[in-house]
């Protein structure tokens, strides 16, 4: 899992072997 801080918002992005971003976990945007 790649933990990324994007513009002050905490996002957990999962990048699979094909390079596609999957989101198995909720993305918290406040």
Short mmCIF file of C-alpha atoms in Angstrom, two decimals:
data_model
loop_
_atom_site.label_atom_id
_atom_site.label_comp_id
_atom_site.label_asym_id
_atom_site.label_seq_id
_atom_site.Cartn_x
_atom_site.Cartn_y
_atom_site.Cartn_z
CA UNK A 1 0.00 0.00 0.00
CA UNK A 2 1.21 3.48 -0.79
CA UNK A 3 0.27 6.09 1.76
CA UNK A 4 0.08 9.43 0.04
CA UNK A 5 -0.69 12.87 1.41
CA UNK A 6 -2.44 14.71 -1.38
CA UNK A 7 -3.28 18.38 -0.80
CA UNK A 8 -3.70 17.82 2.93
CA UNK A 9 -6.05 14.90 2.36
CA UNK A 10 -5.01 11.46 3.49
CA UNK A 11 -5.43 8.84 0.81
CA UNK A 12 -4.52 5.17 0.78
CA UNK A 13 -3.89 4.03 -2.75
CA UNK A 14 -3.28 0.46 -3.81
CA UNK A 15 -1.50 0.03 -7.10
CA UNK A 16 -1.77 -3.45 -8.57
CA UNK A 17 0.68 -5.25 -10.84
CA UNK A 18 -0.94 -3.72 -13.92
CA UNK A 19 -0.33 -0.22 -12.58
CA UNK A 20 -4.02 0.40 -12.02
CA UNK A 21 -5.12 2.14 -8.87
CA UNK A 22 -7.62 0.11 -6.89
CA UNK A 23 -9.38 1.42 -3.81
CA UNK A 24 -10.21 -1.47 -1.46
CA UNK A 25 -10.32 1.01 1.44
CA UNK A 26 -12.38 4.20 1.72
CA UNK A 27 -10.66 7.39 0.65
CA UNK A 28 -11.13 10.00 3.33
CA UNK A 29 -11.66 13.47 1.94
CA UNK A 30 -12.42 16.16 4.50
#
